[in-house]
Coordinates of C-alpha atoms in Angstrom, one line a residue:
X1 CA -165.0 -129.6 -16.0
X2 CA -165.5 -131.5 -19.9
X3 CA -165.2 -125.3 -20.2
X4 CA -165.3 -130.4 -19.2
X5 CA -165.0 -127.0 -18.6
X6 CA -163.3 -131.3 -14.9
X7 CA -163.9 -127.5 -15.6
X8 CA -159.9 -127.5 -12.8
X9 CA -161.5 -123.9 -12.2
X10 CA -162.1 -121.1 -14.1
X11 CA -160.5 -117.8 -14.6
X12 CA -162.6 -115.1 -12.4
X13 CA -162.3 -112.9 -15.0
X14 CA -163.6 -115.5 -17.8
X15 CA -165.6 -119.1 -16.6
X16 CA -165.6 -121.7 -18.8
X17 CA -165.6 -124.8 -18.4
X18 CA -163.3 -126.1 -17.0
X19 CA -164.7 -128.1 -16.1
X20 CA -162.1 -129.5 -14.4
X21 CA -159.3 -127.1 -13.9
X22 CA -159.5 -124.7 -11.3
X23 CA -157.1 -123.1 -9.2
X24 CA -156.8 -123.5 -5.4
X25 CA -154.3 -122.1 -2.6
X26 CA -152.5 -124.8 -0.5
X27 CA -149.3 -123.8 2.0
X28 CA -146.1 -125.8 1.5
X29 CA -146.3 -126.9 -1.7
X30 CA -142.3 -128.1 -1.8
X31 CA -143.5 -131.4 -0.9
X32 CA -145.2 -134.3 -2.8
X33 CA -148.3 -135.4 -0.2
X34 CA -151.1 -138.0 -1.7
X35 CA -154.7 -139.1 -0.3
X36 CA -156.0 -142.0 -0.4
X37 CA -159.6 -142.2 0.1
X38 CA -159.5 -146.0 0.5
X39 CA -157.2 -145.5 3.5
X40 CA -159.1 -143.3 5.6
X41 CA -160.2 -145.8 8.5
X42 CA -156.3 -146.6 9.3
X43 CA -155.0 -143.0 9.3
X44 CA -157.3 -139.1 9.8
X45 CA -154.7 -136.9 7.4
X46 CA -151.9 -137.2 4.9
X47 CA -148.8 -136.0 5.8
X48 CA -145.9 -134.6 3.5
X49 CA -143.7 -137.2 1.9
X50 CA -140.3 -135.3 2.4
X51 CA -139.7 -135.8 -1.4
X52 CA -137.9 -133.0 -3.5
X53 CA -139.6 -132.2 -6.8
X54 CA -138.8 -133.5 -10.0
X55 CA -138.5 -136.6 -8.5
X56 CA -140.6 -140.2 -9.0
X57 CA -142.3 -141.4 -6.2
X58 CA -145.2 -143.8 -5.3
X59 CA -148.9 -143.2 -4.8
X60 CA -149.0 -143.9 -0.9
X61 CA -151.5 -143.1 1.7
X62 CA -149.6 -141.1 4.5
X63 CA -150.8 -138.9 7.6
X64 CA -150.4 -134.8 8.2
X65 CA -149.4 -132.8 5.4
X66 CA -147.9 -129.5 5.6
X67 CA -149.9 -128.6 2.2
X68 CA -153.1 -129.1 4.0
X69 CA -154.9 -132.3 5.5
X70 CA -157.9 -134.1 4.4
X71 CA -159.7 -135.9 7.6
X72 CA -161.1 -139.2 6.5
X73 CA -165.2 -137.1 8.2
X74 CA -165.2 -134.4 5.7
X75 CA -166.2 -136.5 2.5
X76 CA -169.2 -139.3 1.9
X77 CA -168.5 -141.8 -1.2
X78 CA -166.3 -141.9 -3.7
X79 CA -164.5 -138.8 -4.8
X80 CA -165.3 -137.7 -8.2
X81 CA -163.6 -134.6 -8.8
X82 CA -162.1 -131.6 -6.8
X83 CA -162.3 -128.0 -8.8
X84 CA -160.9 -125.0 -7.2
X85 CA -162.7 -122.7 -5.3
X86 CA -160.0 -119.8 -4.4
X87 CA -157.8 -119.3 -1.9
X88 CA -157.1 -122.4 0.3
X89 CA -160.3 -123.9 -0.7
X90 CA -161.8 -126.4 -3.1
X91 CA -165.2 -127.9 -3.8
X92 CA -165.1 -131.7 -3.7
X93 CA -167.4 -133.5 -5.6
X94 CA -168.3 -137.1 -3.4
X95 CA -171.7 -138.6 -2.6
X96 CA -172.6 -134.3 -2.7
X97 CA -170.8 -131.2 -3.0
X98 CA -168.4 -130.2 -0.2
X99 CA -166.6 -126.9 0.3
X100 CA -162.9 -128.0 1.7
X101 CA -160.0 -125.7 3.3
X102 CA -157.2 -127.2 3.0
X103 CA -155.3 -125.1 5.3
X104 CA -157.6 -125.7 8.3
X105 CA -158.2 -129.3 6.9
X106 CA -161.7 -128.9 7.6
X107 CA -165.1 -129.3 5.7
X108 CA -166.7 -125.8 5.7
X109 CA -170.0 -126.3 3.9
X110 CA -171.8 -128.6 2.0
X111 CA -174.7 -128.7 -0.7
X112 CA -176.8 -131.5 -1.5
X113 CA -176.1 -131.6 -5.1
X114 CA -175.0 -135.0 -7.0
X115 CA -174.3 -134.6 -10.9
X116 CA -172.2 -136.1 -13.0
X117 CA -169.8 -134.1 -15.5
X118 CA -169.2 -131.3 -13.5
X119 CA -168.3 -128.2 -14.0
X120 CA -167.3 -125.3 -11.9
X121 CA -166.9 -121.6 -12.4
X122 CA -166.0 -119.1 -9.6
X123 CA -168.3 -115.4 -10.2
X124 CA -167.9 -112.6 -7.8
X125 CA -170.4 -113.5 -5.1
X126 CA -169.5 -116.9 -5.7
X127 CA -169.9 -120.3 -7.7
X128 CA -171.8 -121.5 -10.8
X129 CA -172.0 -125.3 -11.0
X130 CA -173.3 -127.3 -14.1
X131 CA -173.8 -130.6 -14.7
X132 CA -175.5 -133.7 -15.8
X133 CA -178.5 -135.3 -14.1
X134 CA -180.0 -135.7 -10.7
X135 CA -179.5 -132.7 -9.0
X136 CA -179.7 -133.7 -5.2
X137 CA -182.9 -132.4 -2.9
X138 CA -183.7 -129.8 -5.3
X139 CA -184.9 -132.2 -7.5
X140 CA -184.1 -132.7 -11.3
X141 CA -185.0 -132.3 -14.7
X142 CA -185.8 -134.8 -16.9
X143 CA -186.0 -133.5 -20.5
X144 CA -188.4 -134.1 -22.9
X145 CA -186.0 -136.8 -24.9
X146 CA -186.8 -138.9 -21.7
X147 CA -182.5 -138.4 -20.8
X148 CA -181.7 -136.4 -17.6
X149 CA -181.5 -132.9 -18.2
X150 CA -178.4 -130.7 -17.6
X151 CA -178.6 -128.4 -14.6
X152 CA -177.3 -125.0 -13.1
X153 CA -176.7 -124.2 -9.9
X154 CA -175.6 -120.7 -8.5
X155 CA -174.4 -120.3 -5.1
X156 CA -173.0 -118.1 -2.9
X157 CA -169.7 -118.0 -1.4
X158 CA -171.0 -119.9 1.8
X159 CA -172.3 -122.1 -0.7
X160 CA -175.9 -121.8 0.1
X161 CA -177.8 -122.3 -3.2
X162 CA -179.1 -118.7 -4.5
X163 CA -181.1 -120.4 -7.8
X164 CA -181.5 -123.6 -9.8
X165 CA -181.5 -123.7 -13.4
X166 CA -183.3 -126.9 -15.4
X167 CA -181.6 -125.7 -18.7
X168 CA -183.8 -128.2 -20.8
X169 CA -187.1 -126.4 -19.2
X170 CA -186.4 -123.1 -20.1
X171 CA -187.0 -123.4 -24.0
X172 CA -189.7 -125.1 -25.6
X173 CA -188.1 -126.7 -29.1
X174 CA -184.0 -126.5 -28.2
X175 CA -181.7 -127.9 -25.6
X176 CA -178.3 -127.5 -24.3
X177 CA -176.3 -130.8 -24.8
X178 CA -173.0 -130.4 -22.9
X179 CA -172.3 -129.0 -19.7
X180 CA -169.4 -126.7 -21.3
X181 CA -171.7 -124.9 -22.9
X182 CA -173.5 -122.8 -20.2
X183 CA -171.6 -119.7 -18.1
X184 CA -172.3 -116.7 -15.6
X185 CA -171.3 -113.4 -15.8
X186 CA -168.9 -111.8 -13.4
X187 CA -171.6 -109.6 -11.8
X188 CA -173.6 -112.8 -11.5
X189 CA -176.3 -111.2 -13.6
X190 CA -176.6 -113.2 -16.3
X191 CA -176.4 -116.6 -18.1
X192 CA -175.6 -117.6 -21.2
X193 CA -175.7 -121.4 -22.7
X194 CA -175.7 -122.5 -26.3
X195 CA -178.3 -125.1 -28.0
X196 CA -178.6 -127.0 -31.1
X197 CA -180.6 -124.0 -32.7
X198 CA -179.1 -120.5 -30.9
X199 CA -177.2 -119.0 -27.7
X200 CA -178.9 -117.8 -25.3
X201 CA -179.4 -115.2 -22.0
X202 CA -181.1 -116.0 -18.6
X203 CA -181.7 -113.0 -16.2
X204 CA -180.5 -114.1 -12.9
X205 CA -182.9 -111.5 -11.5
X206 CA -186.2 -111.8 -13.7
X207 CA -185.2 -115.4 -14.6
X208 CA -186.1 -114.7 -17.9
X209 CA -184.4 -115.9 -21.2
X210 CA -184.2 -114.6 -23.7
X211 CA -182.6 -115.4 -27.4
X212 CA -179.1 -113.7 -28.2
X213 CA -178.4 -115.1 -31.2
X214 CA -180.2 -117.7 -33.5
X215 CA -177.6 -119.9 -35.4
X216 CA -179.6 -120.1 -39.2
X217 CA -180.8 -116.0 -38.9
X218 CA -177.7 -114.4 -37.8
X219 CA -174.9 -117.1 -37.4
X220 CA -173.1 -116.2 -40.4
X221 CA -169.4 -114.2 -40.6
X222 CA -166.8 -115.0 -42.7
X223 CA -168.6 -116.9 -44.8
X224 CA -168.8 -119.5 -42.6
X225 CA -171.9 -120.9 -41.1
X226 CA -172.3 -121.3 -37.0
X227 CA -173.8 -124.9 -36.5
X228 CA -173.1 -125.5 -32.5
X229 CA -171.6 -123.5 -29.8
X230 CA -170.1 -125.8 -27.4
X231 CA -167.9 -123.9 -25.3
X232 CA -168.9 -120.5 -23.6
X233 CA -167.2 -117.6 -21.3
X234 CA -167.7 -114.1 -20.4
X235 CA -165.0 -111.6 -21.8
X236 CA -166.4 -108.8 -19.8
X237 CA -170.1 -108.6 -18.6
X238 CA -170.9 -107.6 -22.3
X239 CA -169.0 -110.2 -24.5
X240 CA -168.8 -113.9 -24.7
X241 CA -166.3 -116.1 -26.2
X242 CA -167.4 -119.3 -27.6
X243 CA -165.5 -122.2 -29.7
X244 CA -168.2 -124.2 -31.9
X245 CA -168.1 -125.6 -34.9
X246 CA -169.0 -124.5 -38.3
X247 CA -169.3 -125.3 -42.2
X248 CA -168.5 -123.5 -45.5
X249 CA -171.8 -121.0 -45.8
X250 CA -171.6 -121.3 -49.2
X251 CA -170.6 -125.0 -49.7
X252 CA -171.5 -126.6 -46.7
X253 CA -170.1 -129.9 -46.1
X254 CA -168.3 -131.3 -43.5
X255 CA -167.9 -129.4 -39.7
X256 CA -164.6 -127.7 -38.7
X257 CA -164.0 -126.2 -35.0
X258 CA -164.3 -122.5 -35.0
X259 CA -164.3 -119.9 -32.3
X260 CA -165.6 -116.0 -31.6
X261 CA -167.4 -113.8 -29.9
X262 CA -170.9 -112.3 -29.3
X263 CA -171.9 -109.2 -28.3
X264 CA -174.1 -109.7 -25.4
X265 CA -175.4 -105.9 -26.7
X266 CA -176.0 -106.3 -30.2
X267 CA -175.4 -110.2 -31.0
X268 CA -172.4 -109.2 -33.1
X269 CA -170.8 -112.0 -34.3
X270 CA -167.4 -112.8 -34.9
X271 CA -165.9 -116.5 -36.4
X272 CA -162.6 -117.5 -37.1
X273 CA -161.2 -120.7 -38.0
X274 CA -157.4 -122.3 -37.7
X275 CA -156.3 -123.8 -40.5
X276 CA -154.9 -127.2 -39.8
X277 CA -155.6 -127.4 -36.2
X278 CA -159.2 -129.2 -35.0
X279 CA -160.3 -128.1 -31.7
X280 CA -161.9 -130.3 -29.2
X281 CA -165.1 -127.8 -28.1
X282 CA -165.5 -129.8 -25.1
X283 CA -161.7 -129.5 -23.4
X284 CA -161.6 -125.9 -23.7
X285 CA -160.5 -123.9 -20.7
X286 CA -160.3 -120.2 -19.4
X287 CA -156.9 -119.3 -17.5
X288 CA -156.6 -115.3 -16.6
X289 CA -157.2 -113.5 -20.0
X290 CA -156.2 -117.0 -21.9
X291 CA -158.2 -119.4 -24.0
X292 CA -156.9 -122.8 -24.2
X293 CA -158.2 -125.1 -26.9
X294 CA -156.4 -128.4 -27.1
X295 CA -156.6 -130.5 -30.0
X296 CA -159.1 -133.1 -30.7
X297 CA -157.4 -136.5 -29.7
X298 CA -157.1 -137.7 -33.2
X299 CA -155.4 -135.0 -34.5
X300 CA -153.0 -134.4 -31.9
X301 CA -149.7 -132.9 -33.4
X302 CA -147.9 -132.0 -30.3
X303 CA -148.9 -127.9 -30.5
X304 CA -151.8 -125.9 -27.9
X305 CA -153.6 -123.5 -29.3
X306 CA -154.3 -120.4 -27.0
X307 CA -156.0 -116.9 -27.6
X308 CA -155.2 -113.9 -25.6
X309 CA -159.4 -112.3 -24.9
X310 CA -157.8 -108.9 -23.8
X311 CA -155.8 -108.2 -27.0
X312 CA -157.8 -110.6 -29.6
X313 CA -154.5 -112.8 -30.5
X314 CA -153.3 -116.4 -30.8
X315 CA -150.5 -118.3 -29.4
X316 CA -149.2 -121.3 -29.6
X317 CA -146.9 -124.0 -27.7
X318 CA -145.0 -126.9 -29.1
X319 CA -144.7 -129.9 -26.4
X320 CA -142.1 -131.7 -25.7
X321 CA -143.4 -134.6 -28.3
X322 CA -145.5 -134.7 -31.1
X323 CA -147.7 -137.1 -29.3
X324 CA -148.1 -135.0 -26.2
X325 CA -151.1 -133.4 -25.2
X326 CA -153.4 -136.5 -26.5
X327 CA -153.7 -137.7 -22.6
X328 CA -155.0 -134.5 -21.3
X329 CA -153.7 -130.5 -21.4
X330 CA -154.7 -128.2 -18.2
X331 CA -154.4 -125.2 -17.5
X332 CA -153.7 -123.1 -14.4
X333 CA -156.5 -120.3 -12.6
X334 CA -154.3 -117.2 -13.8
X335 CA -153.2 -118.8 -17.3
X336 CA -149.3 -118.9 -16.6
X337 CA -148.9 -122.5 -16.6
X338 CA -150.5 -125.4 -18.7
X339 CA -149.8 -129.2 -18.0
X340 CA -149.5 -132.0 -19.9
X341 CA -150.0 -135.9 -18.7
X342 CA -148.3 -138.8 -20.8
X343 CA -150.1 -141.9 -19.4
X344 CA -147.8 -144.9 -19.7
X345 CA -148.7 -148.5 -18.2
X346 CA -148.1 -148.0 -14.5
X347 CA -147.2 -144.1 -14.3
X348 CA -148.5 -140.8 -15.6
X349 CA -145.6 -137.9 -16.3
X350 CA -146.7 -134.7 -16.0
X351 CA -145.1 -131.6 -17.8
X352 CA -145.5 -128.3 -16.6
X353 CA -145.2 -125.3 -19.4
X354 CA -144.8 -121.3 -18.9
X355 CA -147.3 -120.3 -21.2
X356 CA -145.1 -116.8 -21.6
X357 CA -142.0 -118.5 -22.9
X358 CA -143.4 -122.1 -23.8
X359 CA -141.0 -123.6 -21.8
X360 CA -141.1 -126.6 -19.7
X361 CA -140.8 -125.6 -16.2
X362 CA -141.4 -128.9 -14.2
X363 CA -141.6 -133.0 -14.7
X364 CA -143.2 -135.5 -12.1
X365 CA -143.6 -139.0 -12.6
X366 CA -146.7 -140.5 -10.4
X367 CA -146.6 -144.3 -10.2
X368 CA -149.1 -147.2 -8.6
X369 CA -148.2 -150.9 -8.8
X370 CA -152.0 -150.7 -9.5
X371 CA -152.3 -150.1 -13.1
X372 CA -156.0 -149.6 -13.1
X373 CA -155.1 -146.0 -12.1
X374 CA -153.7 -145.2 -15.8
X375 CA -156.1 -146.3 -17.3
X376 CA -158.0 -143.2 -17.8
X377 CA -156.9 -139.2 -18.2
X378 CA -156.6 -137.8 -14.7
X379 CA -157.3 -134.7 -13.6
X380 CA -154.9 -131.9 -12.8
X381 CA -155.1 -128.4 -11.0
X382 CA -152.2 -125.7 -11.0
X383 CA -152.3 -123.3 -8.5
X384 CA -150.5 -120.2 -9.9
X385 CA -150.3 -118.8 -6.0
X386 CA -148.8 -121.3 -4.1
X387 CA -147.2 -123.5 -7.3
X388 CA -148.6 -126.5 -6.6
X389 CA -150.3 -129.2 -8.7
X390 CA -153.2 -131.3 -7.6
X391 CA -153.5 -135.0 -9.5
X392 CA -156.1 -136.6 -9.1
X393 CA -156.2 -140.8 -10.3
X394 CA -159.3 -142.8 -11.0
X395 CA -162.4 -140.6 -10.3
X396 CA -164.3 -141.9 -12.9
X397 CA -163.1 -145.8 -11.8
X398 CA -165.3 -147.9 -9.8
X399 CA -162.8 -150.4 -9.6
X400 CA -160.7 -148.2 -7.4
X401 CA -160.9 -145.7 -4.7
X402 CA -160.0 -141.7 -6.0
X403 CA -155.9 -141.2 -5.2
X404 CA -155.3 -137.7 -4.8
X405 CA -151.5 -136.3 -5.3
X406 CA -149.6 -133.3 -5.0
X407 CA -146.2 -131.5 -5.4
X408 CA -144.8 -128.3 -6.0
X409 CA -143.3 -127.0 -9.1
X410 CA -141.5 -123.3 -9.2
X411 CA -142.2 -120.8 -12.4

């Protein structure tokens, strides 16, 4: 949700970003059931396909599903992204932002918000959304660079919008350049989001900012230099995790992915760097008390990197291939499971891992006759509750209408 955190939801007890994984409760999740949002005038609901797991099977638009149905009333426009919103329910991001239960197959709110790379994060009174642009009725913020601004919104859980945040505005010479890099704190108290020059804290209450850490004073440890913060959570109400990038303090030279943690309290810094592994800042997401950092896409070598926030450790996975993990890794709201996709020309196979034993748990093979589909990563939500994965194909396509897919997988 990019922390791209598409974002596939966040950890309640960390948010990143993301930005697009998220986990969401749906009944009978045995079944493979798809949506197709092109279909809607011929038939109200999707309906369960009767297919066993593990099994191929096509993208098809069906009626009633015993996972949930989607009623062809509850969403304007094309769908650009679902992100989990706990329990049964998920926010759908269309023409605005919809909050969807899938178990009463029925729209229960709506906001008019319209941004483009979205991220969600669930908080304890409810959801922090980020993303890029115009952001509905509330108006939007165009920064000083003449580009759309990035924007916050918090809302409650009936998803009536509590404050808006026009990043951009609040400083006077920095900015926050991805939507990953902004997150609340459990408690909803405060917000932190990284610039170009320092990280920083916005009282929810006071809506007042103020600076936590600034990168060329205090962004030193190890010697290694902080340059950017990309990728921000809350490890507690009193630490953050980040993953940045950073060069040699004494050398300098070329960036290398890093990541750490501040001290909300004192701006204690931490930085640590894997040797031989280049994170991509923007894909990182927060699962239970996991960090997952897949590689950058050029230096894919088939392995996940993964930190442990409650006792300060890595861990790693090996996939299946070497090559896996370049076409997306996602992981699930509680951190047990990650997933892989392996686009091929008509299909995309999905892998499911246990991130305890790093062993594959599930395989499903999607496939169109429309190849337009796989052309592009999808997105993909595990739900650790009801073990069922959410696909969605071509929301960022205007060729093609949004395909939504799911089946069940078992730990």
């Amino acid at each position: 949700m990019k922390i791209k955190f598409v974002c596939m939801m966040l950890a309640t007890a960390l948010n990143l970003s993301a930005c697009g994984n998220s986990s969401m409760g749906m009944d009978g999740a045995e079944n493979a059931a798809v949506i197709d949002m092109a279909q809607f005038d011929k038939a109200d609901s999707v309906q369960n396909t009767g297919v066993e797991s593990s099994g191929d099977y096509d993208v098809i638009p069906l009626k009633n599903s015993s996972t949930g149905t989607v009623k062809k009333s509850a969403f304007s426009g094309k769908v650009g992204g679902c992100y989990c919103a706990g329990g049964s329910r998920m926010i759908v991001a269309a023409d605005k932002l919809y909050l969807y239960d899938m178990q009463k197959g029925e729209n229960i709110a709506s906001a008019d918000i319209s941004m483009e790379d979205l991220c969600v994060q669930t908080y304890a009174d409810g959801y922090f959304i980020v993303g890029q642009g115009t952001g509905g009725s509330n108006g939007s913020f165009v920064s000083s660079q003449g580009g759309s601004g990035i924007t916050g919104y918090i809302l409650d859980k009936d998803f009536t919008i509590r404050d808006t945040i026009s990043f951009n505005g609040l400083l006077n010479d920095d900015f926050i350049l991805q939507t990953t890099g902004a997150a609340i704190s459990q408690d909803g108290k405060q917000v932190a989001f990284g610039g170009l020059q320092g990280i920083y804290l916005y009282d929810t209450s006071s809506k007042k900012v103020r600076v936590l850490l600034n990168y060329s004073e205090n962004g030193k440890a190890n010697n290694m230099q902080i340059g950017t913060m990309d990728s921000l959570a809350f490890a507690g109400d009193n630490t953050l995790v980040y993953v940045g990038m950073a060069t040699d303090a004494s050398k300098g030279g070329d960036g290398f992915s890093v990541y750490g943690t501040v001290s909300t309290d004192s701006a204690k810094l931490t930085i640590t760097k894997k040797t031989g592994y280049q994170i991509d800042t923007g894909e990182v997401q927060r699962g239970g008390n996991l960090l997952i950092m897949p590689q950058s896409f050029d230096k894919n070598n088939g392995t996940l990197l993964m930190l442990d926030t409650a006792s300060n450790t890595e861990k790693t996975i090996s996939f299946s291939t070497r090559g896996e993990g370049k076409d997306g890794v996602f992981c699930s709201g509680q951190g047990k499971y990650v997933a892989t996709s392996v686009l091929g020309k008509s299909s995309v196979t999905i892998n499911i891992y246990d991130t305890a034993s790093g062993k594959i748990v599930h395989t499903e093979t999607v496939k169109d006759s429309n190849s337009t589909y796989f052309l592009r990563i999808p997105q993909i939500l595990l739900l650790d509750e009801s073990g069922t994965c959410v696909v969605v194909l071509g929301r960022g396509i205007g060729e093609v209408d949004t395909l939504i897919t799911t089946f069940g997988f078992k730990g």
